Tab-separated table of C-alpha atoms and ligand atoms in Angstrom:
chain	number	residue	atom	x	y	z
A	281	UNK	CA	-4.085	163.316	161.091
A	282	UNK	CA	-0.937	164.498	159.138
A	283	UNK	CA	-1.808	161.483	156.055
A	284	UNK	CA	1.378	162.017	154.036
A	285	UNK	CA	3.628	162.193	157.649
A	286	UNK	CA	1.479	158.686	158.525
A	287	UNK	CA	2.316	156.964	154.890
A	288	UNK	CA	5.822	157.596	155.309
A	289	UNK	CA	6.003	156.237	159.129
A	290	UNK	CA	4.277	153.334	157.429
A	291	UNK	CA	6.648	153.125	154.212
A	292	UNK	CA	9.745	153.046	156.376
A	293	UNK	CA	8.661	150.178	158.576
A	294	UNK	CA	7.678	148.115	155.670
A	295	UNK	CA	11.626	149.326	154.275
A	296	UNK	CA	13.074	148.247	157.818
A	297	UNK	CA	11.729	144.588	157.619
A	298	UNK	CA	12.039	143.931	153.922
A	299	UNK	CA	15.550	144.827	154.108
A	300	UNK	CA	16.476	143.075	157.167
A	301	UNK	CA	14.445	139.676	155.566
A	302	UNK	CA	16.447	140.439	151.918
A	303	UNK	CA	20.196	140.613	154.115
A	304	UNK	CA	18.499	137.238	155.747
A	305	UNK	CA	18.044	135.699	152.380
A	306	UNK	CA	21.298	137.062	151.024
A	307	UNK	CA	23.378	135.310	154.079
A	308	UNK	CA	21.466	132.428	154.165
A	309	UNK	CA	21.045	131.805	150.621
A	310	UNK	CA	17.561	130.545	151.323
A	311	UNK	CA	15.683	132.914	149.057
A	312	UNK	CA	12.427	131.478	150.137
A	313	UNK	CA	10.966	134.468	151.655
A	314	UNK	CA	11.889	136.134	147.967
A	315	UNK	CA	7.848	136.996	147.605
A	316	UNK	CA	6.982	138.518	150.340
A	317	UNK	CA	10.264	140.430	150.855
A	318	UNK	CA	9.481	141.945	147.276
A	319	UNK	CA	5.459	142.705	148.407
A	320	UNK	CA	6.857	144.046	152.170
A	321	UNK	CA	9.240	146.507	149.802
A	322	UNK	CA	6.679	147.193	147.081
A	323	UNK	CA	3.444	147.046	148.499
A	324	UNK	CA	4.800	148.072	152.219
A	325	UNK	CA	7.038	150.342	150.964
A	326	UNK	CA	7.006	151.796	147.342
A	327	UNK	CA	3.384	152.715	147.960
A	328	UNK	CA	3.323	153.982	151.128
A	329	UNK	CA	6.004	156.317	149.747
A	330	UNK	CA	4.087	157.342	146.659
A	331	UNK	CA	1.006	157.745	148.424
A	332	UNK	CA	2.365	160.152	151.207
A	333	UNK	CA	4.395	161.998	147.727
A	334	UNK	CA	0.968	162.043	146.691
A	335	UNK	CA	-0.492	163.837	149.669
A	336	UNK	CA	2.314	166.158	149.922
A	337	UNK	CA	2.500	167.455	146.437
A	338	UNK	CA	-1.677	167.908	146.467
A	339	UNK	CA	-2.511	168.909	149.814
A	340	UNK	CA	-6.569	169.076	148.744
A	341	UNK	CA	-6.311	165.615	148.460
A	342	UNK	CA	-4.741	165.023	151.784
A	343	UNK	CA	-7.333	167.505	153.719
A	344	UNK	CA	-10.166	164.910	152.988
A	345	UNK	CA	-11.545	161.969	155.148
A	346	UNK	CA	-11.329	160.175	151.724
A	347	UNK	CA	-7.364	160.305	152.148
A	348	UNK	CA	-7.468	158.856	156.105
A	349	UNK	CA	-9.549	156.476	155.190
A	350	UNK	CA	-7.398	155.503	152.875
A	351	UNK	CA	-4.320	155.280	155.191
A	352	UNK	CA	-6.302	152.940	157.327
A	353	UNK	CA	-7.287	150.575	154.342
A	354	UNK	CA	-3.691	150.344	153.305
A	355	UNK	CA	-2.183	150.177	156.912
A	356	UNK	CA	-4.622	147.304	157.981
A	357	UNK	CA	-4.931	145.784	154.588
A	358	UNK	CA	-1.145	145.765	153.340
A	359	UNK	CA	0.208	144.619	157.181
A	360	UNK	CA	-2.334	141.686	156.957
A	361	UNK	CA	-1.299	140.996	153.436
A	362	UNK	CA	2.283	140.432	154.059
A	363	UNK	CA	1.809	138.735	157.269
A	364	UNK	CA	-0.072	136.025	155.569
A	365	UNK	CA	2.364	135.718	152.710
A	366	UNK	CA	5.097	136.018	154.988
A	367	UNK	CA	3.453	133.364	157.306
A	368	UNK	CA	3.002	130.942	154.577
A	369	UNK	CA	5.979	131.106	152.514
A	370	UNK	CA	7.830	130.312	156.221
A	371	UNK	CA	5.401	127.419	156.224
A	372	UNK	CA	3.854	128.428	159.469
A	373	UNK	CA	0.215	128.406	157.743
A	374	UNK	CA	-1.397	126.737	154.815
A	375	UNK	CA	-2.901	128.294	151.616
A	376	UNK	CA	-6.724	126.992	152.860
A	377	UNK	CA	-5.704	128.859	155.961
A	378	UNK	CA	-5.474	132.276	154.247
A	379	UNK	CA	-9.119	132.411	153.415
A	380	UNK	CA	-10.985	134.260	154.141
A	381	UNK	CA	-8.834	136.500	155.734
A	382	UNK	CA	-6.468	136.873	152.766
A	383	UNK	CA	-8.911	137.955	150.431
A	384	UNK	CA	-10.428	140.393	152.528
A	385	UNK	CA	-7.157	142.279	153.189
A	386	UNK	CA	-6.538	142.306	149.483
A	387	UNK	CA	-9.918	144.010	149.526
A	388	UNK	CA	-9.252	146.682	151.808
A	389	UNK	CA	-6.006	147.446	149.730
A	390	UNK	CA	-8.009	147.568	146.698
A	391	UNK	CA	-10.694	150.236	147.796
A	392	UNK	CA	-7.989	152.210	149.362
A	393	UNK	CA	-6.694	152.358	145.941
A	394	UNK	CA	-9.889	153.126	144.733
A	395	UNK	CA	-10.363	155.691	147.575
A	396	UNK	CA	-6.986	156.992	146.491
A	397	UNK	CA	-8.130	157.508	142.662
A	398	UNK	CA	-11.418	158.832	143.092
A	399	UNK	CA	-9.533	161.649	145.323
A	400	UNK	CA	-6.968	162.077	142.444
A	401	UNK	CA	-9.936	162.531	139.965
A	402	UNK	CA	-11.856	165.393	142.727
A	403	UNK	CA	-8.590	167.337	144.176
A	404	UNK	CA	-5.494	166.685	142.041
A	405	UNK	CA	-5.745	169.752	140.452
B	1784	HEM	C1	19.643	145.770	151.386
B	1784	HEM	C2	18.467	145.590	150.819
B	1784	HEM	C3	18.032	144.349	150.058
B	1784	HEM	C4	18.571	143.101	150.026
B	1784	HEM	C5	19.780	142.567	150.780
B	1784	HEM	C6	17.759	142.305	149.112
B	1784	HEM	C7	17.952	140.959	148.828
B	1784	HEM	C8	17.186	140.209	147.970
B	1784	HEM	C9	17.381	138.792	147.704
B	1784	HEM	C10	18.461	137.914	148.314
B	1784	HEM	C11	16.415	138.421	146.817
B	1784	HEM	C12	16.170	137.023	146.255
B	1784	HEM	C13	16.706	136.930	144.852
B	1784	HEM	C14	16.227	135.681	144.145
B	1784	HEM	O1	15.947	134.664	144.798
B	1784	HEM	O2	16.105	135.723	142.916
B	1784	HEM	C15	15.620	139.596	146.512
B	1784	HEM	C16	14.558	139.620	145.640
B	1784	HEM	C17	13.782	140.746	145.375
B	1784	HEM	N1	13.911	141.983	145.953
B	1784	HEM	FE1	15.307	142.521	147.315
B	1784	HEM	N2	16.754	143.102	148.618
B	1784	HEM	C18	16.889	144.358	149.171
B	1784	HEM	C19	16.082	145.446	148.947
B	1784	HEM	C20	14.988	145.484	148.093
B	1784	HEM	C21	14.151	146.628	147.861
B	1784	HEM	C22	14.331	147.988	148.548
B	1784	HEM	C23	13.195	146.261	146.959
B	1784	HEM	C24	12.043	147.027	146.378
B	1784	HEM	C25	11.808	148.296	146.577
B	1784	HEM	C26	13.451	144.860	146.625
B	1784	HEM	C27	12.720	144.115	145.731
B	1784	HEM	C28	12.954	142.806	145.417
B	1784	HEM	C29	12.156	142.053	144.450
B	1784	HEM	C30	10.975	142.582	143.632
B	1784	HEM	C31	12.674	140.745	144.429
B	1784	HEM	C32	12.209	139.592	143.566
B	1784	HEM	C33	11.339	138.701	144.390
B	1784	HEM	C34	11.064	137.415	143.643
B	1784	HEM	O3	11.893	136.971	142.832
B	1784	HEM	O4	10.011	136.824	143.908
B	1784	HEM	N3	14.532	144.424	147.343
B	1784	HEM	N4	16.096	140.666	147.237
B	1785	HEM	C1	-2.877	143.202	147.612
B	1785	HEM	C2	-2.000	143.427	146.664
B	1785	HEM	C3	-1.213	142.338	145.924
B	1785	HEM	C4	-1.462	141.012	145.796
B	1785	HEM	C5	-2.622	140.202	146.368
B	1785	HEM	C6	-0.392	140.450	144.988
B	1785	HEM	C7	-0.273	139.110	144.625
B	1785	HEM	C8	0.734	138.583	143.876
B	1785	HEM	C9	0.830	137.197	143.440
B	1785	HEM	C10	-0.211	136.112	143.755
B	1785	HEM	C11	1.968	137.058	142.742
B	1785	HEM	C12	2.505	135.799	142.057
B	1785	HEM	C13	3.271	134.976	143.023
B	1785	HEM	C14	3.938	133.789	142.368
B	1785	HEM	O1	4.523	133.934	141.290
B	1785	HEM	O2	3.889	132.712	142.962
B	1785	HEM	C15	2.614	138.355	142.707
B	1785	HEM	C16	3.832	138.617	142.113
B	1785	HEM	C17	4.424	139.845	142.054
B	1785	HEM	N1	3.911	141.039	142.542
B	1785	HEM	FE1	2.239	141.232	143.628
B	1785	HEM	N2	0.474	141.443	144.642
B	1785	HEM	C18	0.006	142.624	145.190
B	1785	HEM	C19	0.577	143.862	145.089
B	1785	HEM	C20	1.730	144.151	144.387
B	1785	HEM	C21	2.282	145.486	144.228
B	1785	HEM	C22	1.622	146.753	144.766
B	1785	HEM	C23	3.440	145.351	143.512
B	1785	HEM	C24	4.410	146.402	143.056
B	1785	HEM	C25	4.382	147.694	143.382
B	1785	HEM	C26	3.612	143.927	143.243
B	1785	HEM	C27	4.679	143.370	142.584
B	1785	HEM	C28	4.813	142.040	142.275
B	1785	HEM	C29	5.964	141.493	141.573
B	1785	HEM	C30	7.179	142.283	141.092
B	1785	HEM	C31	5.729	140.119	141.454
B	1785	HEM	C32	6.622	139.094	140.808
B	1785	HEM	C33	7.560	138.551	141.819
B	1785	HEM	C34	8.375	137.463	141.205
B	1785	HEM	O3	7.782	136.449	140.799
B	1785	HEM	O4	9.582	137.600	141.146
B	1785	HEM	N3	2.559	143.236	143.787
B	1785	HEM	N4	1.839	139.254	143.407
């Protein structure tokens, strides 16, 4: 699995919808979805990028099973996460809805970060 290649397929999706939802809210001028068109940019997006910069710049990093683990924390974990923000800023589900599902994908972001900074600390030399 080519990690940084996979981060940047991911990155550019996230891009793809969060600018296509910000021209939405720009036309409409119902800047509801404002949240989780800034989390589908910067949490999508922004990190996905850094991460696969990341894994390009220190390829030790990216040869371990710590870094494609990683990827599929962040892929399941950051889709999930925006599709339940994006789900209930559009009013489609409620807050008591979101748990525990919610939580959970924050978790799996979180310990890919954690993943990702234990790998920085071993092979970002
Ligand atoms: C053509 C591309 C984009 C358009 C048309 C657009 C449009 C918008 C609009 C209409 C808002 C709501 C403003 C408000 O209610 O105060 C907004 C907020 C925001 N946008 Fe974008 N945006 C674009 C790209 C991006 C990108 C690439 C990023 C990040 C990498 C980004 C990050 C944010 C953030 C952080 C907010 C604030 C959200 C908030 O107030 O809760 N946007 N954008
Ligand atoms: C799983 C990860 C994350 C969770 C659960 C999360 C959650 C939240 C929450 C609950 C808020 C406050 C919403 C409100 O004011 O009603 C917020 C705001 C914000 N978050 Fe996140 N966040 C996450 C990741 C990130 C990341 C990675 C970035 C940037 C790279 C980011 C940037 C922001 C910004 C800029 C705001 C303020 C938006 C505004 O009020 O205009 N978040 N986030």
């Amino acid at each position: 699995m080519n990690v940084s290649r996979n981060f940047l397929l991911l990155g550019s999706a996230f891009l793809i919808v969060g600018i296509v939802m910000g021209m939405y809210m720009g036309g409409s001028g119902d800047h509801s979805l404002a949240l989780s068109h800034a989390h589908i940019n910067l949490l999508g997006f922004v990190l996905s990028a850094v991460f696969a910069l990341t894994y390009k710049a220190y390829p030790a990093m990216a040869a371990t099973r710590l870094a494609r683990v990683h990827f599929g924390l962040h892929l399941v974990g950051a889709v999930m996460v925006n599709l339940l923000v994006f789900l209930l800023l559009a009013q489609i589900i409620t807050e008591a809805a979101m748990v525990p599902i919610a939580p959970i994908s924050e978790l799996l972001v979180l310990i890919g970060v954690l993943a990702f900074g234990w790998n920085v600390l071993q092979n970002a030399n």
